[in-house]
Amino acid sequence: MSAQKKIKERLTQLIKNIYTSGACDQLDLETIQKIVLLNIMFTIGVPMLIVFGVTAFLRNNINLGVIENISVVVIIFAFFHMRKTKNYILAGYISSIFMMMLFLTLFITGGIENSGHLWSFSLPLFLLFIFGIKKGSIFTLLFLLIVFFILLIPTSVLSHKIYHFDFLIRYIGTFILITITALFFEYIRTRTNKTIEEKNLELEKTVRELQSIGKILQESEKRFRELSDLLPQPVYEADLRGNITFLSRSGYELSGYAEDDFKDSFKSISMFVPKDHKRLIQNTKKIFKRKKIGGIEYRIKRKDGSSFPVIIHSAPIIKDGRIYGTRGTIIDITKLKQAEEEKKKLEEKLLLSEKMEAVGQLAGGVAHDLNNILSAIVGYPDLLLMNLRKNSSLRQPIETIKASGQKAAAIVQDLLTLARRGVPGKEVVNLNSIIKDYLKSPEFEKLISYHPGINIRTNLETRLFNLKGSPIHLTKTIMNLVSNAVESMSEGGTVHISTLNRFLDNPLRAYDGILAKGKYVVLKISDQGIGITGRSIKKIFEPFYTKKAMGRSGTGLGMTVVWGTVIDHHGNLIINSSRNKGTTFELYFPFTKEKRIVKKTEFKLKNLMGNGEIILVVDDENDQRKIAFSLLNKLGYTVHTLASGEEAINYIKRNSPDLVVLDMIMNPGMDGLDTFRKMKEIKPEINAIITSGYSETKRVKEALKTGASQYIKKPYTLQSIGIAVRLELEKKNSLGFYTRQQKK
């Protein structure tokens, strides 16, 4: 230890000895506080009085100097007397009397700069604390009466009087106010100390009662141990201090401890996880009070640090009416907790499924209405463009309207996917081709334009398996995942897109359930972004849950479309994400042995022109009838429109159209399926094209089985309705191109 530190410690001890001089352990706390206060006043007051006395002599104030120096002598005497006798009362009286004399002298003489009266304001605080309310009030009143009489002495008697009568009023009022305040605080302090003393007595009584329980009930330990060792659940005993005094064999096996671990006062609380300590203590106190608390759930720590859930049934150990500890049984509920967790997960999935179904029903209805509205925005621009010159100033605005309508139709397609009604008929596709087409698309170029610091790297399997699916939804899935990956890297980075063939020898745990054994086409998209939190991973596929930039990234349906596409393609996915290290999505799609059909996509308007064939359009929406009429009429067909299935049946009885364009959903009255069946009964040779704002439903499939030739989805375009009608009328590929039937 350094010399400086030793000097510091000795100085600290010296100061402590001076301030606690006269105090001892036998005294109560309040007495010790008063002795310390007197010592502080002695050690501070003596030097100050010496300085004041010298100053008074230098200013020729002999009387004040004498009194102050006499006070020094008396205070020093009182200090050493209190130190020797351990009695502060005499020191308090001596100090108080001389303080009063000193303050009276200062009051009469005016002190330095006529400020002597200010010292007297501290007197009530000192007297009330040292002597208490009763004696302190008497001393204070005595001092006030003396001051009062001094102030009343005429100037002729007290030649050096320095105070006016109006000062009497102000001083007396101020002194009384300070005294009342001191009385109030002394009263509060006294009551508080009394309350603390009462509480201490209660606590001491409680401690004595607990400490008096010293003898533990003696039982036949051997018989009890043999019986408890036969039980599958551990049995334990603990004393009043929480020390484990007995644990059955199964308890050792479950916790990993050995019997030797409990020989040296092993505290039972150390076997519980920290967050259960407070609850354990509270419940133990209830048991000691003989309250029934039933089975309580805790987590117990094994010797290796791992923990497991248990339910403990406890009761007090009682003999001769006295409590000596606790005993109880421990039930391992690990398997029960696992079952509850699994049940909770299933309930969460059910709740999400119900939520998705409810939102999906709403989205489906909205999408149907939007499709009807969009028909005009998508269909009429084709007619207007056909009637405009190539250099017309109106061509660009109309093309913009058409493009906007098509974008809106794409959003409707997302809503239909959300409603579980949006997957068109599947075809054999190769995921590599879809990825390459997307990377050449305007949507991808727009995305990259917002994020110039992003690099895209592809690693595509050379001989990738085919899969059977919807190119539209697979494209949207790739687009949404790439968009998420790009936007997660605000500082730039690399997105990796890869495909591979994978054969699972064993089932693989995935995001939703288990991937069965078999061959899969795997799409893998990785980023180096901020990652996804565990909470967000559980919610990312919910409708409208998004943290992406609104206006650039969509409407919050992107990941819902991804999930819907995976499910509709009978696949599953795996998500791996680390905070600030990136996220990887692996999508698994079942492969197919079927071969792809190469399609020609040339389109010539002249090949769609009709020759006056009679087309009957049946739709409950007037706007839809007008659009279909305008498009087909422009293509050279003779078009008749009707508003219901009932009207169509009456029309068929009298007429023989070449083809019927029949809406599936018509309210009120007969829908498209029932109408087509009645038509077939009247004229078996009649044929129809089914249309709907929804995609292919069970009713649509039933109509196709009944004999309807095709299904097309609204909103109509000149190309979609023209191709469908022309193909049906010619019954062969006479247009010079091939197209698949469009289904939803």
XYZ file of C-alpha atoms in Angstrom:
744
model
C 0.000 0.000 0.000
C 1.422 3.409 -0.936
C 2.276 6.060 1.676
C -0.257 8.460 0.180
C -3.039 5.887 0.540
C -2.044 5.161 4.149
C -2.120 8.862 5.010
C -5.545 9.173 3.373
C -6.921 6.222 5.366
C -5.516 7.538 8.664
C -6.958 10.990 7.998
C -10.333 9.467 7.208
C -10.273 7.422 10.417
C -9.281 10.519 12.446
C -12.205 12.530 11.081
C -14.555 9.622 11.789
C -13.278 9.362 15.394
C -13.784 13.089 15.947
C -17.340 13.167 14.551
C -18.430 9.990 16.402
C -16.743 11.005 19.652
C -19.055 10.195 22.588
C -21.087 7.650 20.600
C -21.196 3.907 21.284
C -23.040 0.830 20.048
C -25.388 0.802 23.061
C -26.977 4.112 22.032
C -29.952 4.315 19.703
C -29.667 5.751 16.221
C -31.275 9.104 17.034
C -28.953 9.748 20.005
C -25.944 8.938 17.850
C -27.230 11.396 15.224
C -27.479 14.146 17.865
C -23.972 13.428 19.163
C -22.594 13.558 15.600
C -24.378 16.901 15.045
C -22.886 18.343 18.246
C -19.435 17.112 17.243
C -19.799 18.737 13.831
C -20.846 21.994 15.468
C -17.912 21.717 17.896
C -15.307 21.050 15.200
C -16.659 23.715 12.858
C -17.895 26.200 15.458
C -14.689 26.440 17.509
C -12.459 27.605 14.616
C -15.177 29.984 13.423
C -15.647 31.499 16.903
C -11.884 31.936 17.253
C -11.781 33.785 13.926
C -14.856 35.858 14.850
C -13.332 36.681 18.268
C -10.077 37.850 16.741
C -12.018 39.892 14.163
C -14.098 41.498 16.938
C -10.956 42.504 18.863
C -9.437 43.972 15.682
C -12.631 46.051 15.210
C -12.457 47.207 18.862
C -15.613 45.241 19.722
C -14.175 44.017 23.034
C -17.412 42.699 24.550
C -18.226 40.541 21.496
C -14.657 39.255 21.303
C -14.663 38.254 24.979
C -17.969 36.440 24.705
C -16.904 34.564 21.581
C -13.639 33.406 23.152
C -15.401 32.353 26.378
C -17.778 30.376 24.150
C -14.809 28.615 22.608
C -13.571 27.514 26.040
C -17.019 26.323 27.139
C -17.634 24.398 23.890
C -14.260 22.658 24.135
C -15.126 21.665 27.709
C -18.508 20.325 26.605
C -16.880 18.345 23.790
C -14.408 16.543 26.039
C -17.064 16.005 28.718
C -19.372 14.316 26.175
C -16.478 12.240 24.833
C -15.691 10.983 28.347
C -19.191 10.464 29.774
C -21.012 9.453 26.537
C -23.777 11.841 27.654
C -24.802 14.479 25.161
C -27.453 16.155 27.382
C -25.064 18.325 29.388
C -23.125 19.213 26.252
C -26.401 20.108 24.585
C -27.475 22.378 27.467
C -24.082 24.096 27.628
C -23.953 24.542 23.863
C -27.516 25.828 23.714
C -27.080 28.340 26.561
C -23.895 29.767 25.093
C -25.409 29.812 21.613
C -28.327 31.820 23.002
C -25.950 34.172 24.801
C -23.815 34.553 21.694
C -26.837 35.199 19.472
C -28.244 37.736 21.994
C -24.902 39.533 22.046
C -24.819 39.557 18.263
C -28.409 40.790 18.238
C -27.760 43.619 20.678
C -24.474 44.769 19.151
C -25.563 44.216 15.570
C -22.529 42.081 14.787
C -20.528 42.618 11.622
C -22.309 44.978 9.179
C -25.482 44.814 11.388
C -26.050 41.189 10.382
C -25.934 39.692 13.875
C -29.700 39.069 14.077
C -29.482 36.598 11.144
C -27.607 34.024 13.282
C -30.592 33.703 15.628
C -32.785 32.198 12.864
C -30.789 28.941 13.048
C -31.454 28.523 16.770
C -34.941 26.846 16.566
C -33.637 24.167 14.200
C -30.792 23.289 16.573
C -32.816 23.388 19.806
C -35.736 21.317 18.481
C -33.462 18.619 17.110
C -31.261 18.340 20.233
C -33.987 18.578 22.932
C -37.109 17.494 21.063
C -40.368 19.362 20.546
C -41.222 20.098 24.207
C -37.870 21.275 25.645
C -36.761 22.734 22.325
C -39.928 24.873 22.169
C -39.329 26.163 25.745
C -35.752 27.220 24.943
C -36.882 28.829 21.685
C -39.725 30.726 23.403
C -37.356 31.911 26.124
C -34.954 33.274 23.541
C -37.798 34.997 21.657
C -39.122 36.658 24.855
C -35.656 37.976 25.697
C -35.284 39.394 22.186
C -38.791 40.886 22.418
C -37.978 42.748 25.664
C -34.666 43.934 24.232
C -36.490 45.396 21.234
C -38.945 47.158 23.605
C -36.170 48.868 25.637
C -36.250 52.616 24.834
C -33.385 54.208 22.986
C -32.660 56.416 25.998
C -31.912 53.318 28.088
C -30.056 51.321 25.407
C -27.913 53.973 23.823
C -26.492 51.746 21.176
C -29.835 50.376 20.006
C -29.696 49.810 16.254
C -33.176 48.434 15.415
C -36.393 50.361 14.733
C -39.865 49.353 15.898
C -40.983 48.215 12.446
C -38.037 45.786 12.532
C -39.660 44.243 15.632
C -42.729 43.219 13.641
C -40.728 41.736 10.746
C -38.199 39.908 12.958
C -40.752 38.399 15.357
C -42.910 37.200 12.426
C -39.983 35.666 10.616
C -38.666 33.974 13.762
C -42.100 32.507 14.559
C -42.480 31.247 10.959
C -39.076 29.542 11.094
C -39.935 28.050 14.499
C -43.264 26.669 13.230
C -41.534 25.175 10.204
C -38.892 23.596 12.423
C -41.636 22.251 14.723
C -43.424 20.710 11.735
C -40.317 18.972 10.400
C -39.322 17.786 13.883
C -42.824 16.365 14.343
C -42.653 14.527 11.000
C -39.164 13.251 11.803
C -40.233 12.033 15.233
C -43.272 10.214 13.852
C -41.205 8.660 11.072
C -38.582 7.423 13.510
C -41.300 5.988 15.722
C -42.852 4.176 12.769
C -39.459 2.836 11.718
C -38.815 1.611 15.253
C -42.195 -0.149 15.302
C -41.496 -1.795 11.956
C -38.049 -2.856 13.139
C -39.616 -4.435 16.187
C -42.086 -6.288 13.970
C -39.278 -7.500 11.728
C -37.200 -8.559 14.706
C -40.202 -10.431 16.065
C -40.697 -12.230 12.726
C -37.011 -13.126 12.550
C -37.091 -14.435 16.119
C -40.132 -16.558 15.326
C -38.434 -18.075 12.276
C -35.166 -18.622 14.113
C -36.986 -20.316 16.982
C -37.982 -23.159 14.646
C -34.792 -25.154 15.018
C -35.636 -28.802 15.400
C -36.581 -30.723 12.232
C -39.118 -33.516 12.428
C -37.430 -36.903 12.778
C -38.884 -39.684 10.630
C -37.885 -43.081 9.413
C -35.533 -41.880 6.655
C -34.715 -45.340 5.339
C -38.371 -46.329 4.847
C -39.232 -42.983 3.301
C -36.230 -43.131 0.938
C -37.042 -46.664 -0.235
C -40.643 -45.676 -0.907
C -39.756 -42.449 -2.719
C -37.157 -44.181 -4.885
C -39.928 -46.385 -6.288
C -41.860 -43.368 -7.561
C -41.311 -42.153 -11.148
C -41.653 -38.519 -10.024
C -38.864 -37.043 -7.873
C -39.601 -36.372 -4.195
C -37.713 -33.699 -2.246
C -37.453 -32.143 1.208
C -36.034 -28.755 2.160
C -35.496 -27.027 5.512
C -36.691 -23.583 6.516
C -33.631 -21.972 4.953
C -34.216 -23.637 1.609
C -31.441 -26.211 1.892
C -32.156 -29.502 0.133
C -32.176 -32.179 2.840
C -33.499 -35.044 0.719
C -33.938 -35.890 -2.972
C -35.115 -39.218 -4.352
C -33.157 -41.228 -6.903
C -35.289 -40.075 -9.863
C -34.535 -36.475 -8.837
C -30.812 -37.071 -9.199
C -31.343 -38.731 -12.571
C -33.540 -35.878 -13.821
C -31.352 -33.007 -12.598
C -27.940 -34.559 -13.222
C -26.750 -33.903 -9.651
C -25.143 -36.460 -7.342
C -25.927 -37.025 -3.660
C -22.577 -35.515 -2.654
C -23.654 -32.179 -4.202
C -26.270 -31.754 -1.432
C -24.088 -32.416 1.591
C -22.864 -28.846 2.089
C -26.098 -26.843 2.531
C -27.153 -26.930 -1.106
C -29.741 -24.155 -1.627
C -32.836 -25.306 -3.517
C -33.210 -21.858 -5.085
C -29.975 -22.419 -7.034
C -31.721 -25.234 -8.942
C -34.238 -22.766 -10.415
C -33.736 -20.327 -13.268
C -33.210 -16.737 -11.998
C -36.527 -15.387 -13.258
C -38.374 -17.878 -11.004
C -36.531 -16.963 -7.791
C -38.926 -14.240 -6.623
C -41.992 -16.362 -7.302
C -40.419 -19.350 -5.525
C -39.765 -17.281 -2.379
C -43.316 -15.909 -2.374
C -44.856 -19.354 -2.756
C -42.614 -20.808 -0.042
C -43.828 -18.138 2.395
C -47.411 -19.092 1.559
C -46.600 -22.725 2.290
C -45.084 -21.739 5.664
C -48.382 -19.957 6.393
C -50.156 -23.256 5.581
C -51.889 -21.897 2.517
C -52.826 -24.328 -0.249
C -51.258 -23.210 -3.520
C -51.587 -26.325 -5.712
C -49.129 -27.253 -8.443
C -46.818 -24.430 -9.512
C -44.888 -24.349 -12.776
C -41.154 -23.537 -12.701
C -38.042 -24.171 -14.749
C -35.296 -26.228 -13.075
C -31.637 -26.030 -14.043
C -29.692 -29.217 -14.553
C -26.114 -29.480 -13.365
C -24.899 -28.958 -16.948
C -26.754 -25.605 -17.132
C -29.676 -26.710 -19.311
C -33.212 -26.255 -17.988
C -36.572 -27.984 -18.293
C -40.168 -27.190 -17.187
C -41.692 -28.846 -14.129
C -44.782 -28.669 -11.948
C -44.054 -28.825 -8.207
C -46.650 -29.804 -5.614
C -45.437 -28.686 -2.188
C -46.656 -28.822 1.406
C -45.189 -27.840 4.787
C -43.440 -30.382 7.017
C -45.358 -30.171 10.319
C -44.656 -31.857 13.627
C -46.178 -31.004 16.986
C -47.981 -28.149 15.295
C -44.790 -26.486 14.113
C -43.394 -26.080 10.577
C -39.903 -27.377 9.922
C -39.643 -27.083 6.136
C -41.293 -28.197 2.909
C -41.644 -31.395 0.965
C -43.175 -32.145 -2.404
C -43.113 -33.903 -5.736
C -41.608 -32.741 -9.036
C -43.298 -33.598 -12.340
C -41.339 -33.203 -15.566
C -43.683 -31.595 -18.139
C -41.250 -31.293 -21.040
C -43.357 -33.495 -23.323
C -46.537 -31.700 -22.284
C -44.942 -28.337 -23.121
C -43.820 -29.629 -26.494
C -47.373 -30.784 -27.210
C -48.739 -27.383 -26.136
C -46.223 -25.604 -28.359
C -47.226 -27.772 -31.291
C -50.882 -27.075 -30.556
C -50.144 -23.349 -30.386
C -48.416 -23.471 -33.765
C -51.390 -25.321 -35.261
C -53.774 -22.760 -33.780
C -51.669 -19.932 -35.219
C -51.747 -21.609 -38.618
C -55.507 -22.053 -38.362
C -55.941 -18.425 -37.339
C -53.750 -17.269 -40.234
C -55.653 -19.541 -42.594
C -58.978 -18.113 -41.440
C -57.581 -14.603 -41.735
C -56.287 -15.288 -45.237
C -59.637 -16.797 -46.194
C -61.564 -13.784 -44.869
C -59.253 -11.278 -46.581
C -59.255 -13.474 -49.669
C -63.035 -13.434 -49.915
C -62.992 -9.655 -49.664
C -60.180 -9.392 -52.217
C -61.965 -11.765 -54.578
C -65.128 -9.687 -54.544
C -63.187 -6.465 -55.046
C -61.172 -8.046 -57.868
C -64.311 -9.190 -59.649
C -65.774 -5.694 -59.564
C -62.464 -4.147 -60.619
C -62.190 -6.497 -63.571
C -65.592 -5.349 -64.767
C -64.535 -1.714 -64.380
C -61.177 -2.283 -66.060
C -62.762 -3.847 -69.097
C -63.524 -0.421 -70.505
C -60.024 0.913 -69.741
C -58.346 -2.132 -71.307
C -60.770 -2.793 -74.177
C -61.724 0.569 -75.643
C -58.152 1.806 -76.284
C -57.736 -0.977 -78.906
C -60.795 0.320 -80.758
C -59.655 3.919 -80.543
C -56.142 3.071 -81.768
C -57.551 1.215 -84.791
C -59.360 4.403 -85.863
C -56.404 6.754 -85.368
C -53.691 7.724 -87.782
C -50.221 6.515 -86.836
C -49.040 10.097 -86.364
C -52.073 11.207 -84.357
C -51.297 13.226 -81.216
C -53.904 11.171 -79.352
C -52.150 7.848 -79.905
C -49.606 8.291 -77.094
C -52.197 9.235 -74.396
C -54.445 6.347 -75.414
C -51.563 3.874 -75.311
C -50.722 5.215 -71.846
C -54.320 4.613 -70.744
C -54.127 1.076 -72.122
C -50.819 0.372 -70.346
C -52.194 1.739 -67.074
C -55.230 -0.470 -67.416
C -53.028 -3.502 -67.967
C -51.006 -2.629 -64.842
C -54.241 -2.346 -62.876
C -55.317 -5.705 -64.263
C -52.041 -7.172 -62.981
C -52.860 -5.880 -59.476
C -56.297 -7.473 -59.780
C -54.525 -10.706 -60.648
C -52.642 -10.384 -57.337
C -55.941 -9.929 -55.513
C -57.327 -13.028 -57.201
C -54.260 -14.963 -56.127
C -54.873 -13.749 -52.581
C -58.460 -14.978 -52.896
C -57.163 -18.427 -53.961
C -58.885 -17.887 -57.309
C -56.022 -16.516 -59.330
C -53.997 -19.434 -60.700
C -54.641 -19.915 -64.386
C -54.302 -23.253 -66.105
C -50.830 -24.710 -65.683
C -48.474 -25.605 -68.469
C -45.061 -27.189 -68.677
C -42.428 -24.491 -68.132
C -38.728 -24.205 -67.470
C -37.778 -21.911 -64.597
C -34.541 -20.836 -66.299
C -36.490 -19.356 -69.214
C -38.814 -17.466 -66.863
C -35.830 -16.024 -64.957
C -34.111 -14.921 -68.165
C -37.298 -13.299 -69.470
C -37.774 -11.412 -66.212
C -34.200 -10.100 -66.227
C -34.913 -8.616 -69.669
C -38.261 -7.090 -68.637
C -39.051 -3.375 -68.177
C -40.067 -4.107 -64.563
C -36.574 -5.359 -63.759
C -34.917 -2.440 -65.541
C -37.089 -0.015 -63.529
C -36.144 -1.732 -60.266
C -32.421 -1.552 -61.028
C -32.751 2.102 -62.034
C -33.835 2.879 -58.468
C -30.898 0.891 -57.055
C -27.796 1.436 -59.228
C -25.488 -0.104 -56.608
C -27.030 -3.550 -56.954
C -25.415 -6.418 -58.887
C -27.316 -9.483 -60.078
C -25.499 -12.827 -60.321
C -27.122 -15.936 -61.817
C -26.132 -19.564 -61.537
C -28.712 -21.593 -63.466
C -28.724 -25.387 -63.704
C -27.830 -26.350 -67.284
C -30.297 -29.224 -67.530
C -32.954 -27.989 -65.188
C -36.055 -30.152 -64.725
C -39.335 -28.833 -66.075
C -42.233 -28.079 -63.787
C -45.930 -27.636 -64.374
C -47.130 -24.205 -63.416
C -48.305 -20.734 -64.288
C -45.670 -18.580 -66.024
C -47.489 -15.440 -64.882
C -47.350 -16.336 -61.198
C -43.872 -17.787 -61.334
C -42.706 -14.536 -62.925
C -44.439 -12.520 -60.213
C -42.831 -14.714 -57.571
C -39.342 -14.099 -58.978
C -40.088 -10.390 -59.362
C -41.293 -9.999 -55.768
C -38.392 -11.941 -54.248
C -35.802 -10.036 -56.287
C -37.484 -6.740 -55.378
C -37.338 -7.643 -51.681
C -33.686 -8.641 -51.987
C -32.726 -5.428 -53.787
C -34.554 -3.138 -51.374
C -32.992 -4.841 -48.341
C -29.549 -3.549 -49.439
C -29.746 0.229 -49.153
C -25.957 0.500 -49.427
C -25.732 -1.780 -52.449
C -24.710 -5.407 -52.782
C -25.234 -8.551 -54.822
C -28.370 -10.603 -55.401
C -27.699 -14.238 -56.303
C -30.315 -16.089 -58.359
C -29.757 -19.797 -58.858
C -31.661 -22.911 -59.890
C -30.876 -26.552 -59.314
C -32.315 -30.033 -59.486
C -32.636 -31.687 -56.097
C -33.640 -35.179 -55.060
C -34.690 -35.544 -51.414
C -33.828 -38.941 -49.994
C -35.514 -38.037 -46.711
C -38.312 -35.650 -45.762
C -37.107 -32.085 -45.174
C -38.569 -29.621 -42.677
C -39.757 -26.491 -44.487
C -41.522 -23.233 -43.656
C -44.932 -24.890 -43.611
C -44.699 -28.537 -42.716
C -42.525 -31.189 -44.326
C -41.239 -31.583 -47.883
C -41.807 -35.171 -48.971
C -39.150 -37.295 -50.617
C -38.815 -36.865 -54.364
C -37.456 -34.707 -57.197
C -37.782 -30.947 -57.058
C -36.918 -27.874 -59.071
C -35.320 -25.422 -56.620
C -35.265 -21.638 -57.016
C -32.785 -19.930 -54.694
C -32.587 -16.139 -54.261
C -30.065 -14.674 -51.789
C -29.145 -11.139 -50.757
C -26.649 -9.417 -48.477
C -29.194 -7.163 -46.825
C -30.386 -6.366 -43.325
C -32.076 -9.722 -42.803
C -35.534 -10.548 -41.507
C -36.361 -10.816 -37.802
C -37.980 -13.956 -36.450
C -41.195 -12.061 -35.780
C -41.333 -10.690 -39.309
C -40.659 -14.112 -40.852
C -43.902 -15.301 -39.285
C -45.818 -12.370 -40.792
C -44.232 -11.675 -44.173
C -46.784 -13.723 -46.097
C -49.764 -11.964 -44.532
C -51.679 -9.627 -46.864
C -50.528 -5.987 -46.805
C -47.619 -6.667 -44.446
C -44.776 -4.731 -46.036
C -41.773 -2.602 -45.073
C -40.892 -1.740 -48.647
C -40.980 1.680 -50.253
C -44.599 2.405 -51.171
C -44.998 3.684 -54.684
C -41.970 1.737 -55.902
C -42.503 -1.719 -54.543
C -46.196 -2.467 -54.670
C -49.149 -2.737 -52.374
C -48.149 -5.254 -49.725
C -49.445 -8.262 -51.678
C -46.107 -9.324 -53.166
C -45.118 -11.924 -50.575
C -48.720 -13.115 -50.316
C -48.570 -13.836 -54.050
C -45.273 -15.688 -53.505
C -46.832 -17.879 -50.825
C -49.997 -18.442 -52.829
C -47.938 -19.431 -55.882
C -45.852 -21.906 -53.872
C -48.946 -23.519 -52.366
C -50.857 -23.601 -55.662
C -47.883 -25.354 -57.268
C -47.851 -27.941 -54.442
C -44.453 -26.744 -53.287
C -42.908 -25.332 -50.142
C -40.071 -23.023 -49.164
C -37.238 -22.560 -46.684
C -36.113 -19.182 -45.308
C -32.660 -18.577 -43.827
C -31.940 -15.087 -42.525
C -29.341 -13.462 -40.270
C -29.366 -9.901 -39.003
C -27.221 -7.664 -41.248
C -25.939 -10.736 -43.127
C -28.740 -11.317 -45.595
C -31.640 -13.598 -46.437
C -32.002 -16.661 -48.629
C -35.294 -17.982 -50.014
C -35.333 -21.555 -51.348
C -38.512 -22.460 -53.249
C -39.193 -26.132 -53.972
C -41.491 -27.095 -56.893
C -42.296 -30.691 -57.886
C -40.729 -31.577 -61.238
C -42.652 -32.997 -64.220
C -41.657 -35.451 -66.932
C -43.860 -33.714 -69.485
C -42.217 -31.879 -72.394
C -42.549 -28.183 -73.101
C -44.568 -27.075 -76.117
C -42.837 -24.427 -78.202
C -45.233 -21.583 -78.943
C -45.429 -19.144 -81.777
C -46.518 -15.709 -80.681
C -47.076 -13.839 -83.940
C -50.313 -11.912 -84.052
C -51.964 -10.318 -87.099
C -55.211 -8.397 -86.803
C -56.418 -9.432 -90.261
C -56.447 -13.098 -89.199
C -58.936 -12.292 -86.445
C -61.530 -10.618 -88.692
C -64.925 -12.291 -88.894
C -67.293 -12.767 -91.814
C -70.554 -11.630 -90.304
C -70.950 -14.684 -88.028
C -73.610 -14.256 -85.357
C -72.189 -13.977 -81.837
C -74.500 -13.899 -78.808
C -73.017 -12.112 -75.772
C -74.725 -12.874 -72.424
C -73.628 -10.758 -69.442
C -75.487 -9.150 -66.543
C -73.218 -6.071 -66.676
C -74.308 -3.511 -69.252
C -70.778 -2.093 -69.614
C -69.398 -5.569 -70.306
C -72.006 -6.153 -73.002
C -71.145 -2.830 -74.637
C -67.392 -3.563 -74.605
C -67.827 -7.062 -76.032
C -70.229 -5.717 -78.645
C -67.814 -2.985 -79.726
C -64.783 -5.300 -79.947
C -66.555 -8.115 -81.829
C -68.411 -5.697 -84.070
C -65.091 -4.058 -84.971
C -63.769 -7.508 -85.920
C -66.627 -7.956 -88.382
C -69.055 -10.120 -86.427
C -72.803 -9.698 -86.076
C -73.314 -9.266 -82.352
C -76.443 -9.628 -80.193
C -76.338 -8.936 -76.440
C -78.593 -10.135 -73.618
C -78.594 -9.403 -69.858
C -79.533 -12.763 -68.298
C -79.508 -16.505 -68.697
C -83.268 -16.614 -68.922
C -83.259 -14.175 -71.871
C -80.535 -16.225 -73.565
C -82.570 -19.439 -73.311
C -85.598 -17.759 -74.874
C -83.348 -16.391 -77.629
C -81.895 -19.856 -78.366
C -85.382 -21.289 -78.764
C -85.962 -18.955 -81.725
C -82.446 -18.356 -83.087
C -79.235 -20.230 -83.887
C -76.156 -18.113 -83.225
C -72.785 -19.351 -84.417
C -71.254 -18.916 -80.954
C -72.228 -17.759 -77.445
C -69.933 -15.674 -75.245
C -71.353 -16.485 -71.793
C -70.523 -14.806 -68.469
C -70.229 -17.321 -65.590
C -71.421 -15.141 -62.708
C -74.759 -13.413 -63.271
C -76.963 -12.081 -60.499
C -79.796 -12.503 -59.970
C -80.997 -15.583 -61.843
C -79.189 -18.419 -63.623
C -75.414 -18.442 -63.809
C -73.357 -19.375 -66.850
C -73.228 -23.130 -66.126
C -76.966 -23.547 -65.650
C -77.637 -21.387 -68.720
C -75.265 -23.442 -70.891
C -76.835 -26.721 -69.734
C -80.301 -25.487 -70.700
C -78.961 -24.309 -74.070
C -77.474 -27.757 -74.740
C -80.809 -29.350 -73.944
C -82.513 -27.121 -76.527
C -79.764 -27.234 -79.169
C -77.093 -29.870 -78.486
C -74.856 -28.544 -81.256
C -74.507 -25.069 -79.725
C -71.150 -24.072 -78.307
C -69.987 -21.343 -75.976
C -66.976 -19.512 -74.614
C -67.129 -19.005 -70.818
C -65.927 -15.651 -69.384
C -65.519 -14.324 -65.827
C -63.822 -11.665 -63.751
C -62.582 -14.549 -61.610
C -60.289 -17.265 -62.814
C -61.247 -20.860 -63.391
C -63.640 -22.051 -60.654
C -65.370 -25.381 -60.108
C -68.400 -24.064 -62.018
C -66.167 -23.046 -64.926
C -64.524 -26.477 -65.004
C -67.931 -28.118 -64.945
C -69.045 -25.963 -67.897
C -65.947 -27.018 -69.860
C -66.752 -30.664 -69.113
C -70.323 -30.079 -70.255
C -69.089 -28.917 -73.658
C -68.025 -25.289 -73.479
C -64.988 -24.928 -75.717
C -62.885 -22.267 -74.002
C -62.562 -20.030 -71.004
C -61.269 -16.437 -71.171
C -60.733 -14.044 -68.316
C -61.926 -10.457 -68.102
C -61.061 -7.711 -68.762
C -61.449 -8.271 -72.508
C -58.851 -7.139 -74.980
C -59.250 -7.109 -78.737
C -56.640 -9.842 -79.001
C -57.942 -12.172 -76.259
C -61.585 -12.181 -77.325
C -60.682 -12.110 -81.041
C -58.406 -15.186 -80.815
C -60.895 -17.144 -78.696
C -63.836 -16.511 -81.047
C -61.826 -17.110 -84.226
C -60.359 -20.392 -82.936
C -63.738 -21.700 -81.918
C -65.384 -20.755 -85.181
C -62.737 -22.305 -87.359
C -62.113 -25.355 -85.112
C -58.564 -25.514 -86.368
C -55.328 -23.535 -86.305
C -56.056 -21.370 -89.330
C -54.628 -18.104 -88.001
C -50.966 -19.048 -88.517
C -50.097 -19.164 -84.798
C -50.622 -21.301 -81.726
C -51.967 -20.179 -78.394
C -52.919 -22.040 -75.263
C -56.294 -21.727 -73.636
C -56.193 -19.085 -70.975
C -57.359 -20.256 -67.629
C -57.276 -18.826 -64.144
